[in-house]
mmCIF file of C-alpha atoms in Angstrom:
data_model
loop_
_atom_site.group_PDB
_atom_site.id
_atom_site.type_symbol
_atom_site.label_atom_id
_atom_site.label_comp_id
_atom_site.label_asym_id
_atom_site.label_seq_id
_atom_site.Cartn_x
_atom_site.Cartn_y
_atom_site.Cartn_z
ATOM 1 C CA UNK A 1 99.159 -22.172 -10.120
ATOM 2 C CA UNK A 2 99.387 -22.353 -6.360
ATOM 3 C CA UNK A 3 97.298 -19.900 -4.369
ATOM 4 C CA UNK A 4 98.757 -18.980 -1.013
ATOM 5 C CA UNK A 5 95.761 -17.789 0.948
ATOM 6 C CA UNK A 6 96.709 -15.632 3.931
ATOM 7 C CA UNK A 7 93.132 -14.401 4.450
ATOM 8 C CA UNK A 8 89.629 -15.795 4.900
ATOM 9 C CA UNK A 9 88.851 -19.004 3.004
ATOM 10 C CA UNK A 10 88.058 -18.469 -0.672
ATOM 11 C CA UNK A 11 84.628 -19.627 -1.790
ATOM 12 C CA UNK A 12 84.021 -21.912 -4.757
ATOM 13 C CA UNK A 13 82.600 -18.907 -6.621
ATOM 14 C CA UNK A 14 85.710 -16.822 -5.902
ATOM 15 C CA UNK A 15 87.951 -19.689 -7.047
ATOM 16 C CA UNK A 16 85.944 -19.890 -10.269
ATOM 17 C CA UNK A 17 86.340 -16.127 -10.783
ATOM 18 C CA UNK A 18 90.094 -16.402 -10.189
ATOM 19 C CA UNK A 19 90.373 -19.358 -12.564
ATOM 20 C CA UNK A 20 88.613 -17.347 -15.311
ATOM 21 C CA UNK A 21 91.285 -14.617 -15.026
ATOM 22 C CA UNK A 22 94.303 -16.916 -15.124
ATOM 23 C CA UNK A 23 96.167 -18.364 -18.085
ATOM 24 C CA UNK A 24 97.137 -21.454 -16.071
ATOM 25 C CA UNK A 25 94.873 -23.643 -13.954
ATOM 26 C CA UNK A 26 94.699 -23.525 -10.181
ATOM 27 C CA UNK A 27 96.480 -26.657 -8.975
ATOM 28 C CA UNK A 28 96.348 -26.064 -5.239
ATOM 29 C CA UNK A 29 95.128 -23.631 -2.596
ATOM 30 C CA UNK A 30 97.191 -23.498 0.582
ATOM 31 C CA UNK A 31 95.453 -21.802 3.494
ATOM 32 C CA UNK A 32 98.030 -20.244 5.772
ATOM 33 C CA UNK A 33 96.831 -18.899 9.115
ATOM 34 C CA UNK A 34 97.947 -15.401 10.053
ATOM 35 C CA UNK A 35 98.059 -14.628 13.745
ATOM 36 C CA UNK A 36 100.158 -11.783 15.075
ATOM 37 C CA UNK A 37 101.253 -11.140 18.633
ATOM 38 C CA UNK A 38 101.104 -7.346 18.853
ATOM 39 C CA UNK A 39 103.572 -7.376 21.767
ATOM 40 C CA UNK A 40 106.357 -8.836 19.597
ATOM 41 C CA UNK A 41 108.306 -7.633 16.558
ATOM 42 C CA UNK A 42 106.520 -8.091 13.255
ATOM 43 C CA UNK A 43 109.406 -9.215 11.003
ATOM 44 C CA UNK A 44 110.146 -12.581 12.666
ATOM 45 C CA UNK A 45 106.428 -13.350 12.781
ATOM 46 C CA UNK A 46 106.102 -12.643 9.054
ATOM 47 C CA UNK A 47 109.061 -14.934 8.333
ATOM 48 C CA UNK A 48 107.272 -17.679 10.278
ATOM 49 C CA UNK A 49 104.052 -17.047 8.332
ATOM 50 C CA UNK A 50 105.889 -17.343 5.003
ATOM 51 C CA UNK A 51 107.611 -20.518 6.225
ATOM 52 C CA UNK A 52 104.173 -22.098 6.759
ATOM 53 C CA UNK A 53 103.738 -22.141 2.966
ATOM 54 C CA UNK A 54 106.141 -25.120 3.050
ATOM 55 C CA UNK A 55 107.916 -24.199 -0.187
ATOM 56 C CA UNK A 56 111.577 -24.812 -0.930
ATOM 57 C CA UNK A 57 113.870 -22.022 -2.095
ATOM 58 C CA UNK A 58 113.631 -23.441 -5.620
ATOM 59 C CA UNK A 59 109.821 -23.640 -5.504
ATOM 60 C CA UNK A 60 109.549 -20.021 -4.364
ATOM 61 C CA UNK A 61 111.531 -19.004 -7.442
ATOM 62 C CA UNK A 62 110.000 -21.321 -10.052
ATOM 63 C CA UNK A 63 106.383 -22.166 -9.232
ATOM 64 C CA UNK A 64 103.522 -19.958 -10.430
ATOM 65 C CA UNK A 65 102.243 -18.453 -7.169
ATOM 66 C CA UNK A 66 99.245 -16.197 -6.564
ATOM 67 C CA UNK A 67 98.743 -14.482 -3.204
ATOM 68 C CA UNK A 68 95.564 -13.679 -1.319
ATOM 69 C CA UNK A 69 97.130 -11.233 1.156
ATOM 70 C CA UNK A 70 96.059 -10.824 4.763
ATOM 71 C CA UNK A 71 93.674 -7.982 5.464
ATOM 72 C CA UNK A 72 95.837 -6.402 8.170
ATOM 73 C CA UNK A 73 97.963 -3.938 6.192
ATOM 74 C CA UNK A 74 101.149 -3.983 8.325
ATOM 75 C CA UNK A 75 101.302 -7.769 7.937
ATOM 76 C CA UNK A 76 100.389 -7.628 4.232
ATOM 77 C CA UNK A 77 103.121 -5.125 3.398
ATOM 78 C CA UNK A 78 105.796 -6.905 5.443
ATOM 79 C CA UNK A 79 104.743 -10.237 3.932
ATOM 80 C CA UNK A 80 105.069 -8.846 0.391
ATOM 81 C CA UNK A 81 108.611 -7.699 1.205
ATOM 82 C CA UNK A 82 109.430 -11.172 2.562
ATOM 83 C CA UNK A 83 107.925 -12.909 -0.471
ATOM 84 C CA UNK A 84 109.773 -10.594 -2.868
ATOM 85 C CA UNK A 85 113.013 -11.631 -1.208
ATOM 86 C CA UNK A 86 112.163 -15.321 -1.551
ATOM 87 C CA UNK A 87 110.750 -15.152 -5.076
ATOM 88 C CA UNK A 88 113.095 -12.609 -6.613
ATOM 89 C CA UNK A 89 110.110 -10.561 -7.797
ATOM 90 C CA UNK A 90 106.790 -9.292 -6.525
ATOM 91 C CA UNK A 91 103.937 -11.808 -6.696
ATOM 92 C CA UNK A 92 100.553 -11.255 -8.242
ATOM 93 C CA UNK A 93 97.781 -10.729 -5.711
ATOM 94 C CA UNK A 94 94.036 -11.248 -5.597
ATOM 95 C CA UNK A 95 91.936 -8.115 -5.026
ATOM 96 C CA UNK A 96 88.503 -8.801 -3.588
ATOM 97 C CA UNK A 97 85.680 -6.269 -3.343
ATOM 98 C CA UNK A 98 82.227 -6.308 -1.765
ATOM 99 C CA UNK A 99 79.654 -7.674 -4.183
ATOM 100 C CA UNK A 100 77.053 -5.180 -2.955
ATOM 101 C CA UNK A 101 77.551 -1.897 -1.135
ATOM 102 C CA UNK A 102 78.168 -2.650 2.529
ATOM 103 C CA UNK A 103 77.720 -6.399 2.099
ATOM 104 C CA UNK A 104 79.950 -9.082 3.556
ATOM 105 C CA UNK A 105 79.815 -11.066 0.312
ATOM 106 C CA UNK A 106 82.995 -10.565 -1.723
ATOM 107 C CA UNK A 107 83.829 -11.147 -5.366
ATOM 108 C CA UNK A 108 87.126 -11.136 -7.227
ATOM 109 C CA UNK A 109 87.762 -7.658 -8.611
ATOM 110 C CA UNK A 110 91.068 -8.389 -10.348
ATOM 111 C CA UNK A 111 94.413 -10.108 -10.248
ATOM 112 C CA UNK A 112 97.072 -7.438 -9.715
ATOM 113 C CA UNK A 113 100.532 -8.163 -11.107
ATOM 114 C CA UNK A 114 102.646 -6.289 -8.565
ATOM 115 C CA UNK A 115 105.885 -6.851 -10.471
ATOM 116 C CA UNK A 116 104.383 -5.239 -13.571
ATOM 117 C CA UNK A 117 103.114 -2.371 -11.423
ATOM 118 C CA UNK A 118 106.612 -1.924 -9.975
ATOM 119 C CA UNK A 119 108.267 -2.101 -13.399
ATOM 120 C CA UNK A 120 105.899 0.541 -14.812
ATOM 121 C CA UNK A 121 106.579 2.824 -11.834
ATOM 122 C CA UNK A 122 110.308 2.431 -12.417
ATOM 123 C CA UNK A 123 109.886 3.414 -16.076
ATOM 124 C CA UNK A 124 107.923 6.528 -15.028
ATOM 125 C CA UNK A 125 110.668 7.407 -12.545
ATOM 126 C CA UNK A 126 113.366 7.029 -15.190
ATOM 127 C CA UNK A 127 111.346 9.043 -17.705
ATOM 128 C CA UNK A 128 110.855 11.810 -15.127
ATOM 129 C CA UNK A 129 114.583 11.895 -14.350
ATOM 130 C CA UNK A 130 115.320 12.592 -18.011
ATOM 131 C CA UNK A 131 112.694 15.337 -18.283
ATOM 132 C CA UNK A 132 113.845 17.043 -15.057
ATOM 133 C CA UNK A 133 117.180 17.970 -16.609
#
């Protein structure tokens, strides 16, 4: 598993928590800086951010990849669209939460399989289309 970290560095404890939730082992963590120029269009900047992962087209489609998304939601959502296009599916993402109320210490809450979430939503949509008739 390769973790593409688009956020703050993950601690050893967080990496251990991630490893406990995965079926495969973490092989590598790639820290990818995210800096946005607010005076320029977002899309080309997100393409450049994804390019900094240094993965080939084949690797995007075949390697097990886990994403720690950036905290800035416009970048995170645009980046997920870009990664979906490269991977052919939505990636799984790391969800962190504060360990204590109001604290700046974060723990891993869960690994969210976005493709599964999307597939389930599609099934609900299809089921609702049949019941609307």
